[in-house]
Short mmCIF file of C-alpha atoms in Angstrom, two decimals:
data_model
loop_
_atom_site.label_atom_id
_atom_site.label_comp_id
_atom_site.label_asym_id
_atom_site.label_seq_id
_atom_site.Cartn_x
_atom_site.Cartn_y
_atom_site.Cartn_z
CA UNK A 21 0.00 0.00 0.00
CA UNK A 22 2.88 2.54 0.61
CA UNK A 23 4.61 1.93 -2.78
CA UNK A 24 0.85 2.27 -4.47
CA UNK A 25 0.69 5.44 -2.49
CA UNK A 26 4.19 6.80 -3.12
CA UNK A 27 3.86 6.09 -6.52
CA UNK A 28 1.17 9.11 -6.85
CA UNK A 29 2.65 11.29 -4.06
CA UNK A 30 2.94 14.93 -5.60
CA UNK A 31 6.19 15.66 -3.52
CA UNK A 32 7.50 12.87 -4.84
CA UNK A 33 6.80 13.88 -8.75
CA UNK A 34 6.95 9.97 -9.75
CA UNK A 35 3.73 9.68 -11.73
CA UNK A 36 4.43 13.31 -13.46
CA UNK A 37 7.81 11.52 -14.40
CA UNK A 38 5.68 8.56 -15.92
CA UNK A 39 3.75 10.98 -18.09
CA UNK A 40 6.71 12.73 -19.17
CA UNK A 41 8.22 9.50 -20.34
CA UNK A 42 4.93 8.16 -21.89
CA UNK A 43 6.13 4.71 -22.17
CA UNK A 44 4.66 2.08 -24.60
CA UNK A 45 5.47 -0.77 -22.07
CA UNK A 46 5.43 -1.54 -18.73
CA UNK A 47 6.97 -4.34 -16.60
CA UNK A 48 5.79 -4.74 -12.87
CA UNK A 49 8.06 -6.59 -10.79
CA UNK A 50 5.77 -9.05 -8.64
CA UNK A 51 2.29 -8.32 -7.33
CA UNK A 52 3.26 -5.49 -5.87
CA UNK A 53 4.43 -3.74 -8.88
CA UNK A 54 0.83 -4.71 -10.39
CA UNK A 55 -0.57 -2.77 -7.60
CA UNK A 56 1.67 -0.07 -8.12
CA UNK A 57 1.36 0.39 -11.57
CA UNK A 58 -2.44 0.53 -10.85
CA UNK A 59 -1.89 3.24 -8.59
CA UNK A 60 -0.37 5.11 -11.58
CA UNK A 61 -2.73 4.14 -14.04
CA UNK A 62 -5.69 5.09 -12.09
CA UNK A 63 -4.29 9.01 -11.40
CA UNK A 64 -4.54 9.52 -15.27
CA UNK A 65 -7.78 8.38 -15.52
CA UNK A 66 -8.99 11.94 -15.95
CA UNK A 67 -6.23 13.95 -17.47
CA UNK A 68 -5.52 14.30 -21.36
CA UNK A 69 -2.47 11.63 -21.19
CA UNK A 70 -3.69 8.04 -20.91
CA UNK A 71 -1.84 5.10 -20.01
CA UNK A 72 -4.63 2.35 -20.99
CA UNK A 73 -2.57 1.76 -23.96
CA UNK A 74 0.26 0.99 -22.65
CA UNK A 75 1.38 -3.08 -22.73
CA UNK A 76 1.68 -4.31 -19.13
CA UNK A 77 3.78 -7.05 -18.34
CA UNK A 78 3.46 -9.02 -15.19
CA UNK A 79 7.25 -10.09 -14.00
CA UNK A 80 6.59 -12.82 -11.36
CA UNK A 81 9.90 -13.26 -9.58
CA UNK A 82 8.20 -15.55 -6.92
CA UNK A 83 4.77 -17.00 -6.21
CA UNK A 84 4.17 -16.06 -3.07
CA UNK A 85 0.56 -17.82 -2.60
CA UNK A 86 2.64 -21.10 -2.76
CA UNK A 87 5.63 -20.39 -1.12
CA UNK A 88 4.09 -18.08 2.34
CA UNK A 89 5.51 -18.57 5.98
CA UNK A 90 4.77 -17.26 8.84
CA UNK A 91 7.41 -14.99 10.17
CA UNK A 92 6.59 -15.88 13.52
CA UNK A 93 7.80 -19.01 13.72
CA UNK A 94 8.32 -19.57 17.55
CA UNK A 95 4.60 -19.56 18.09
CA UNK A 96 2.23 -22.09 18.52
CA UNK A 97 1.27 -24.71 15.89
CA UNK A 98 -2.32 -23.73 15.70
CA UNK A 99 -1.64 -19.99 15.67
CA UNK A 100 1.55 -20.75 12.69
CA UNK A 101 -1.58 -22.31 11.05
CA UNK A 102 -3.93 -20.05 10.87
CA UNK A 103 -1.50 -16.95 10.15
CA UNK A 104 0.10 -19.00 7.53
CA UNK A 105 -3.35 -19.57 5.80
CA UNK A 106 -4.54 -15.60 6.05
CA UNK A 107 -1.11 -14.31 4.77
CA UNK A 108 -1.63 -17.71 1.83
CA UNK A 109 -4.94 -16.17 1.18
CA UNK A 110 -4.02 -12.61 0.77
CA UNK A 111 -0.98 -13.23 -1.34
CA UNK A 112 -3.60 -15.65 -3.73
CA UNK A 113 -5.90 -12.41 -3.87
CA UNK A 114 -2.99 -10.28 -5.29
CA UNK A 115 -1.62 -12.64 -7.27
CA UNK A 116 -4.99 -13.49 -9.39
CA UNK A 117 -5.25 -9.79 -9.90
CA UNK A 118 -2.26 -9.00 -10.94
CA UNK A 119 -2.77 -12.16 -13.24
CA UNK A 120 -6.14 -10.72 -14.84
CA UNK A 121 -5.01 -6.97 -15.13
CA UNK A 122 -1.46 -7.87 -17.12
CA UNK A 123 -1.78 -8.50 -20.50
CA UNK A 124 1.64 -10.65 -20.82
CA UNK A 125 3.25 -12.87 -18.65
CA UNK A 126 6.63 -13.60 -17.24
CA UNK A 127 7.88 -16.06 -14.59
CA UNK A 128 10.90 -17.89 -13.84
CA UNK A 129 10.29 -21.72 -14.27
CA UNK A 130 8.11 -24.05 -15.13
CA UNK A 131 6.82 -24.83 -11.51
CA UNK A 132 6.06 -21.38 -11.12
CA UNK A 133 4.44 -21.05 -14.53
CA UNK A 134 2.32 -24.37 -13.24
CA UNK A 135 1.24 -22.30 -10.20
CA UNK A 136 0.11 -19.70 -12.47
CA UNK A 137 -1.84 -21.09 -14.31
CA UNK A 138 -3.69 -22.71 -11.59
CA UNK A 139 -4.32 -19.14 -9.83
CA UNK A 140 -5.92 -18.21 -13.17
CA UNK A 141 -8.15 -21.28 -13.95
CA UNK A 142 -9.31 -21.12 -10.14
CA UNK A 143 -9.81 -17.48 -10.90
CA UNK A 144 -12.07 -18.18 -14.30
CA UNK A 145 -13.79 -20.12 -12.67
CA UNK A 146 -14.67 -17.87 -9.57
CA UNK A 147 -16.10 -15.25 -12.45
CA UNK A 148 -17.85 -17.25 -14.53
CA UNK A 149 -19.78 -18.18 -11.53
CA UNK A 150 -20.46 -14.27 -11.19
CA UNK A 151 -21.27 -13.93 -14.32
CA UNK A 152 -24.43 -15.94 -13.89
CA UNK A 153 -25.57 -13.12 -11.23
CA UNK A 154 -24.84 -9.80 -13.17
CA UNK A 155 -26.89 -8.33 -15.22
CA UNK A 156 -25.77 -8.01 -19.14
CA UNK A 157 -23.06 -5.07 -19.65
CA UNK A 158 -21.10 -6.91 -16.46
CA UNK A 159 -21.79 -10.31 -18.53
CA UNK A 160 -20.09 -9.03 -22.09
CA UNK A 161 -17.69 -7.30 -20.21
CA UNK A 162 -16.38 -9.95 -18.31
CA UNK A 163 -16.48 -12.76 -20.72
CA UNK A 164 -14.12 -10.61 -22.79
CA UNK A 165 -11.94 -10.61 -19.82
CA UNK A 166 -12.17 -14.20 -19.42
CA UNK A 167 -11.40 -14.68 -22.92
CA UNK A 168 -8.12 -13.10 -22.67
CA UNK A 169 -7.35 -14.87 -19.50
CA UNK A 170 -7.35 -18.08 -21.65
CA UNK A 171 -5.26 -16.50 -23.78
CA UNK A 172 -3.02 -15.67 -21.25
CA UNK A 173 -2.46 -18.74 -19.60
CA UNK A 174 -1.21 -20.72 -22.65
CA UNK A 175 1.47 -17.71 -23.20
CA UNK A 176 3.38 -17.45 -19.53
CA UNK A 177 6.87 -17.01 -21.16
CA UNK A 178 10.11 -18.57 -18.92
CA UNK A 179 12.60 -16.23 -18.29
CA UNK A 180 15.59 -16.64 -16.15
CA UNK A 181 17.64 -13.54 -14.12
CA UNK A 182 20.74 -13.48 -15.84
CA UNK A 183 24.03 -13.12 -12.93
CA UNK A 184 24.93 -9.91 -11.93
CA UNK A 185 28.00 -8.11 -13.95
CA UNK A 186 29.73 -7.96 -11.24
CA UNK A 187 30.02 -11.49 -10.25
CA UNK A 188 29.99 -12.31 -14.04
CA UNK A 189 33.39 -10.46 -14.72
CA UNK A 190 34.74 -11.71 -11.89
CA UNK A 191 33.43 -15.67 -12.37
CA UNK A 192 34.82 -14.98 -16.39
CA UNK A 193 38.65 -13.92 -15.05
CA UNK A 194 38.22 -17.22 -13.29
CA UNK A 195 39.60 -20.74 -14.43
CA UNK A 196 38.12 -24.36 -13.01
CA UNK A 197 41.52 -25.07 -11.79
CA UNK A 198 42.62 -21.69 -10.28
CA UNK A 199 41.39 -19.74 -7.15
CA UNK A 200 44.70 -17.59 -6.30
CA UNK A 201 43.19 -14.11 -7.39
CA UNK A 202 40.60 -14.44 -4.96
CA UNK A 203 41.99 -16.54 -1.48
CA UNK A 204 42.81 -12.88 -0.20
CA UNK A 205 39.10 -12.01 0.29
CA UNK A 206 37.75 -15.18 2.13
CA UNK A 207 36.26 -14.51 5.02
CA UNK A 208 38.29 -15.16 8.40
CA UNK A 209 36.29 -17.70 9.87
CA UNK A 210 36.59 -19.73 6.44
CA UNK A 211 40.46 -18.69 5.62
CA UNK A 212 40.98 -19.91 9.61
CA UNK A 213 39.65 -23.53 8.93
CA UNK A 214 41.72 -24.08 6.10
CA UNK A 215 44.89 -23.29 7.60
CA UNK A 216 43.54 -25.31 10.13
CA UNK A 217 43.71 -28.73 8.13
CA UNK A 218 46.93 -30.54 6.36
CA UNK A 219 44.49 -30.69 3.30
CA UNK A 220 45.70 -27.24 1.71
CA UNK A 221 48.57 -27.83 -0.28
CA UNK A 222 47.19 -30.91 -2.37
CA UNK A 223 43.50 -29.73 -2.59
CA UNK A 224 42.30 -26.50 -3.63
CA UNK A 225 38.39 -26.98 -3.54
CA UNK A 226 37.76 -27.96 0.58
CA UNK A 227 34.51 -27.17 1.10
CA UNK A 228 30.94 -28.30 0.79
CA UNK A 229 28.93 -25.19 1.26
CA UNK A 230 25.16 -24.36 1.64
CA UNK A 231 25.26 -20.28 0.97
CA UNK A 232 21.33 -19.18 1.57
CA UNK A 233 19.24 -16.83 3.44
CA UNK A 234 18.86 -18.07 6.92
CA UNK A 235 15.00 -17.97 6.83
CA UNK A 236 12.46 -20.61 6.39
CA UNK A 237 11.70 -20.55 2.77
CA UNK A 238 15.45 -21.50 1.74
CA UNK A 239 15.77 -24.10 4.69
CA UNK A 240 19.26 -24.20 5.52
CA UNK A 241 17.92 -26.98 8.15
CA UNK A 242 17.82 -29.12 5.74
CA UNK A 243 21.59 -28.61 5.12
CA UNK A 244 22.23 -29.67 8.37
CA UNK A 245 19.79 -32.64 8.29
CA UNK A 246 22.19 -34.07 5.15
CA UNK A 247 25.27 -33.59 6.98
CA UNK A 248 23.42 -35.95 9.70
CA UNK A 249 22.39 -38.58 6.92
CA UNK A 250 25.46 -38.53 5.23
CA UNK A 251 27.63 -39.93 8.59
CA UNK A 252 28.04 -36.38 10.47
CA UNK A 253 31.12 -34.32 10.56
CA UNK A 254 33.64 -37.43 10.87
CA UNK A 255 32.19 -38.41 7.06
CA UNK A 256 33.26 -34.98 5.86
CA UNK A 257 36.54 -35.37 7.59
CA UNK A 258 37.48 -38.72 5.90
CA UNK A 259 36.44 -37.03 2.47
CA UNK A 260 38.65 -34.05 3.11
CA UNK A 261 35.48 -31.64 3.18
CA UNK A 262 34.84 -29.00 5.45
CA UNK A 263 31.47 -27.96 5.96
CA UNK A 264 30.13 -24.08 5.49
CA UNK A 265 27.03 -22.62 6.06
CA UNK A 266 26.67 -18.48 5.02
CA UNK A 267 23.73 -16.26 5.26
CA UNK A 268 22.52 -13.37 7.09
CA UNK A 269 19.46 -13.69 9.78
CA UNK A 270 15.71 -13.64 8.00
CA UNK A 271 13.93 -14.76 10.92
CA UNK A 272 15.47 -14.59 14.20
CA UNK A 273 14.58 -17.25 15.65
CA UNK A 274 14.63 -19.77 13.31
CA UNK A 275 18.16 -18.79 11.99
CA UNK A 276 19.67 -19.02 15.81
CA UNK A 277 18.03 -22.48 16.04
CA UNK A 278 19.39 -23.80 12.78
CA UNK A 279 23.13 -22.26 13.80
CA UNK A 280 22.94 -23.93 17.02
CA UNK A 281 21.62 -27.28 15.37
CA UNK A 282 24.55 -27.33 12.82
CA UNK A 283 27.05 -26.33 15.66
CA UNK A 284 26.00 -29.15 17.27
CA UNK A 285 26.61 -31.87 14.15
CA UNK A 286 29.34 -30.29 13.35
CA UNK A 287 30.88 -30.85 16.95
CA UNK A 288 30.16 -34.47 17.33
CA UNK A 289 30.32 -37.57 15.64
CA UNK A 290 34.76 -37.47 15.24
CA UNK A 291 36.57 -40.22 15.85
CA UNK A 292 38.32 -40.19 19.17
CA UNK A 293 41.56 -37.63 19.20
CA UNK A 294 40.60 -36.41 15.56
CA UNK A 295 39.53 -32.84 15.37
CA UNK A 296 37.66 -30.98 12.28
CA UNK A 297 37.07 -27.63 11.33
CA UNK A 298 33.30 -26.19 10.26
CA UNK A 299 32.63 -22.75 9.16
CA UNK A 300 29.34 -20.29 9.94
CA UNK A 301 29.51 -16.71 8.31
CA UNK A 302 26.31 -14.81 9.23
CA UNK A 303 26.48 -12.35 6.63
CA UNK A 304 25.49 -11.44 3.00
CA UNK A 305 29.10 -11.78 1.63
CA UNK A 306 30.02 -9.07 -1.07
CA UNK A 307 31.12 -10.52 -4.78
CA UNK A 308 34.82 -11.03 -3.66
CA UNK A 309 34.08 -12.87 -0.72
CA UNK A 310 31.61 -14.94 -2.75
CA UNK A 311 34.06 -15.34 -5.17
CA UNK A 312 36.87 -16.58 -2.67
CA UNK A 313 33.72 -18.98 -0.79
CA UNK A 314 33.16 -20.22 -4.31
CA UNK A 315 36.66 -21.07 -5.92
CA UNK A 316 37.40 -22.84 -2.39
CA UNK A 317 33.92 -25.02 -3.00
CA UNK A 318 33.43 -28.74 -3.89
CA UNK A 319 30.57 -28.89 -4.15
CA UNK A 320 26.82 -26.63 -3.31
CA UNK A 321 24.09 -27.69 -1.59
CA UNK A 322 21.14 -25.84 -2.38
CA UNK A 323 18.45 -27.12 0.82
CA UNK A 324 14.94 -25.98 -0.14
CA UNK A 325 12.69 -28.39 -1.61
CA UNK A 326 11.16 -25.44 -3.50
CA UNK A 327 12.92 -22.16 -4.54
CA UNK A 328 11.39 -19.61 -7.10
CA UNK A 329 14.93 -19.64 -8.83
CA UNK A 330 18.07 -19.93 -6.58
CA UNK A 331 20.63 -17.42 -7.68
CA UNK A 332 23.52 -18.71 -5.76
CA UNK A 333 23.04 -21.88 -7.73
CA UNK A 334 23.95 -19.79 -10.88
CA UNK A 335 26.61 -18.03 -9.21
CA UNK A 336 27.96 -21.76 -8.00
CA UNK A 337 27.76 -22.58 -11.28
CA UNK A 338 30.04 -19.64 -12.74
CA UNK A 339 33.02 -20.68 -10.71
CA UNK A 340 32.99 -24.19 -11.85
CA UNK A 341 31.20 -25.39 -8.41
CA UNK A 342 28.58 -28.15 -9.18
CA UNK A 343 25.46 -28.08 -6.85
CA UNK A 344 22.99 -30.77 -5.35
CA UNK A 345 19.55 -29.48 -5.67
CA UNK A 346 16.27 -31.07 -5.21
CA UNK A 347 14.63 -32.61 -8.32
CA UNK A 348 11.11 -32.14 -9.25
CA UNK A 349 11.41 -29.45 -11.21
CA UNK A 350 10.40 -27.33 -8.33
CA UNK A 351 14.06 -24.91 -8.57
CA UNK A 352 14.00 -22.45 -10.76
CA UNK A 353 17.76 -22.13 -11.56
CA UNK A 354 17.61 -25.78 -12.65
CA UNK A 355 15.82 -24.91 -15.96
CA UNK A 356 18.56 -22.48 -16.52
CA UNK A 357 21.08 -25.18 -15.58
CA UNK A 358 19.41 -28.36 -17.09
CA UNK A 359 18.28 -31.11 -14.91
CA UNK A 360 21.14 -33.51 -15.02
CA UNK A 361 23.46 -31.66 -17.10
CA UNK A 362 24.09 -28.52 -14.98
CA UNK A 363 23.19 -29.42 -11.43
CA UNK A 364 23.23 -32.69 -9.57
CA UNK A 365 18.90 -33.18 -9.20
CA UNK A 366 18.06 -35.84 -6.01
CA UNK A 367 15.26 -36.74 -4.17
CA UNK A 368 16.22 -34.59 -1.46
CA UNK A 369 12.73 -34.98 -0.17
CA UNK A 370 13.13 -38.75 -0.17
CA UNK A 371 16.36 -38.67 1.80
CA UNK A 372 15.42 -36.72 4.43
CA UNK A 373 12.36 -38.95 5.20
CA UNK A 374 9.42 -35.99 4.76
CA UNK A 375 7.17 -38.13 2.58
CA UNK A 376 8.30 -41.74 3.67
CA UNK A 377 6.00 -43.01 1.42
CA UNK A 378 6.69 -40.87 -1.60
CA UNK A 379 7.85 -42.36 -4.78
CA UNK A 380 10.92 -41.66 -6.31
CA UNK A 381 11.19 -38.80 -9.30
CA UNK A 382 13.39 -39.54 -12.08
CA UNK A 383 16.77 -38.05 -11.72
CA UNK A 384 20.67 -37.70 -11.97
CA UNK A 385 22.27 -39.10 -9.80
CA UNK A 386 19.96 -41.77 -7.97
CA UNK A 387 17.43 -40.80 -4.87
CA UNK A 388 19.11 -42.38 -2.18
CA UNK A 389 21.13 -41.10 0.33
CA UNK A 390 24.23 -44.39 0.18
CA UNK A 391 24.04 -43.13 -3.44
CA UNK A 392 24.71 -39.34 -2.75
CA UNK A 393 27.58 -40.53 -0.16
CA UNK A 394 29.03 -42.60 -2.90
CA UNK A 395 28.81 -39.39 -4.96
CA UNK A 396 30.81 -37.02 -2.60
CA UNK A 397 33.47 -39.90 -1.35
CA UNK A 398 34.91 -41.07 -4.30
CA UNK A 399 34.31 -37.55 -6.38
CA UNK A 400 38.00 -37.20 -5.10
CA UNK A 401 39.41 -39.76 -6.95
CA UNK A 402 41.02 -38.94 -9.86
CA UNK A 403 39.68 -40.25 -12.62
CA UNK A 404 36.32 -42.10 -10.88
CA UNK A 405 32.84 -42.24 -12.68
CA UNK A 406 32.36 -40.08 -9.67
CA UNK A 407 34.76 -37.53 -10.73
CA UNK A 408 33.99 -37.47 -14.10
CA UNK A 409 30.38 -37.24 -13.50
CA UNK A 410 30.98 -33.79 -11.26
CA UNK A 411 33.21 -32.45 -13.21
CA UNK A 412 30.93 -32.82 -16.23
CA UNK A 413 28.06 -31.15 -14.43
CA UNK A 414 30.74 -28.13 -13.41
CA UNK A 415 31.48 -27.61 -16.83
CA UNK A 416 27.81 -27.84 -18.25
CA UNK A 417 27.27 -25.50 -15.27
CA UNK A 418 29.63 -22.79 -15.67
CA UNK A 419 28.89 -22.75 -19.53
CA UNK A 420 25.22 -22.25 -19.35
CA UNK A 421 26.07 -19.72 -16.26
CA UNK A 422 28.67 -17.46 -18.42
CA UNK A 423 26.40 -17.71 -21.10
CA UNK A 424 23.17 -16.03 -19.71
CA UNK A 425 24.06 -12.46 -19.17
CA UNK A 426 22.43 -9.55 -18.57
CA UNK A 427 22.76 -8.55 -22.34
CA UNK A 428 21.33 -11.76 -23.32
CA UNK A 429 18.07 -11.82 -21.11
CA UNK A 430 17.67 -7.92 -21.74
CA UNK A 431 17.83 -9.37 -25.71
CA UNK A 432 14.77 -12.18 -25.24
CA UNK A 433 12.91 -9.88 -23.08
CA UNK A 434 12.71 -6.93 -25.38
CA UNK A 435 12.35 -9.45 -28.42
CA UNK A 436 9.12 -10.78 -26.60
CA UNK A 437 7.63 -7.15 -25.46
CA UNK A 438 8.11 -6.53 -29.54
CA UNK A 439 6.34 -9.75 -30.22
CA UNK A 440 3.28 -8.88 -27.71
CA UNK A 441 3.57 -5.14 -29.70
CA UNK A 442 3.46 -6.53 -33.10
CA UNK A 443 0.75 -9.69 -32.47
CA UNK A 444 -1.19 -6.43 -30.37
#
């Protein structure tokens, strides 16, 4: 409501800035910028310049209907419940709007694209059931608008964020094999554990990182739920991997819960005498510091079962790191990636024992979890199935990664708003 309102706030002089520019498209950025842009729209309702003609395009960067929390996680089960459901519900309500008022478009995979279109159909059908109660102008007027929902549903074009340029250029001055121009900027606590090991000199890549938000939706509890499956810390050791888990607090409580919870793992478990290093940055790291995290990484594990994209998956990917994601479909990097050529896709769901009874998806690399230790302990040796089979994915990876700029993406996007312009 304050970005609607700020959008048409006279001190501010944004909508007088709008006219000025008169522009023949328009992309909103999530349901918010829907609701913005009808701020806007609505001010000029009445003055000589019009903005009805104007093609709106609906960027959905995340469906939020499908993918709410409640912030407050430390409450109550029944009181998580119900919040969860009225913040579900109002996010729906925005989303289907924004949906029917757009007349393109854009999301950023195929699951999301899925979700979509189910908002719309479920929204068809809630006015074609009003349609039977109004009286005829509302009825031709409406059908029309249901008409181009169709429409609109069979057209929900896939378009990936490309990486920043920042992280590009540095990703591109970047080999597979080297990480020198960049050791200088790891963080302490990670440049600490290294010198901490006797693994440095012969192995360049130590650690198996999980680099998220610490908030519910990315679940970096699940990280530390793998690290328990896969034989604890003293499994890590014997593979010469040192686990890392970076990202700033989301949700306060949650994120000191999952730091004390991978503390914990990471303290226990050793063999008697032997002694391991773990690492826990709780901040955003700048692009050198990712950089550094990055060219010191075996191998990424990206935790959530669902993620609207994943961008540190494509920034993994750039320095030559391959990741383990869940398969499904359900991460939106992965159709940037390609399912089993750019990212290691398991049953991540499966392993951790949430649906006990689920059956297996199709995927890479099997859906088990002695399959996915297999993976990680002999990726090591030189010359393994193993090895070959992650380095292959790092390759594919940091290919399709490079590849998918921002000039690129800018490229298809304007290409399509020309398309909607021309077919118009």
């Amino acid at each position: 409501k304050e970005f609607a309102a700020a959008c048409v706030d006279d001190n501010l002089q944004i909508s007088s800035r709008v006219r000025d520019f008169h522009p023949t498209d328009v992309i909103a950025v999530d349901w918010h910028g829907m609701m913005a842009w009808e701020s806007l729209r609505c001010s000029f309702v009445d003055c000589e310049y019009c903005l009805e003609n104007a093609i709106v395009c609906y960027y959905n960067f995340r469906v939020y209907s499908a993918s709410s929390w409640n912030h407050s996680t430390c409450s109550d089960n029944d009181t998580q419940q119900t919040d969860e459901e009225m913040v579900g519900n109002f996010y729906r309500d925005k989303e289907q709007i924004s949906c029917r008022f757009a007349d393109r478009i854009i999301c950023l995979s195929e699951h999301d694209r899925d979700m979509l279109q189910t908002l719309m159909q479920d929204d068809i059908e809630t006015q074609r059931n009003t349609v039977k109660r109004d009286d005829y102008l509302s009825i031709s007027s409406r059908r029309s608008t249901l008409s181009a929902m169709s429409k609109k549903i069979k057209n929900i074009l896939i378009l990936p964020p490309p990486l920043r340029g920042d992280i590009l250029d540095l990703a591109q001055k970047n080999t597979l094999d080297s990480n020198e121009n960049y050791t200088q900027f790891l963080p302490p606590e990670a440049a600490n554990a290294i010198k901490s090991t006797t693994l440095q000199p012969r192995k360049k890549r130590l650690f198996i990182s999980c680099v998220v938000r610490l908030s519910p939706e990315k679940s970096p509890h699940h990280f530390v739920s793998l690290i328990q499956k896969l034989g604890g810390v003293d499994f890590l050791r014997r593979n010469g991997l040192i686990p890392l888990l970076c990202g700033a607090k989301s949700v306060g409580c949650y994120a000191d819960q999952v730091l004390a919870d991978f503390e914990y793992v990471c303290s226990r478990g050793l063999s008697q005498g032997s002694v391991w290093p773990f690492v826990v940055i709780k901040h955003f790291l700048g692009p050198k510091e990712l950089a550094a995290v990055l060219t010191r990484t075996a191998i990424n594990i990206h935790p959530c079962f669902y993620d609207a994209y994943g961008m540190t998956l494509v920034e993994s990917a750039a320095f030559g790191v391959p990741s383990i994601v869940n398969n499904g479909g359900k991460v939106g990097a992965v159709s940037l990636l390609g399912s089993g050529k750019g990212c290691i896709d398991i049953d991540l769901e499966r392993i951790l024992e949430y649906h006990d009874d689920k059956k297996s998806n199709d995927c890479c690399y099997g859906s088990g979890i002695e399959e996915l230790k297999t993976l990680i302990s002999k990726s090591s040796r030189k010359g393994s199935h193993e090895s070959r089979v992650l380095g292959a994915v790092a390759e594919e990876a940091r290919s399709r990664a490079l590849n998918w700029d921002e000039m690129t993406c800018f490229r298809s996007l304007v290409a399509y708003l020309n398309k909607i312009n021309a077919d118009s």
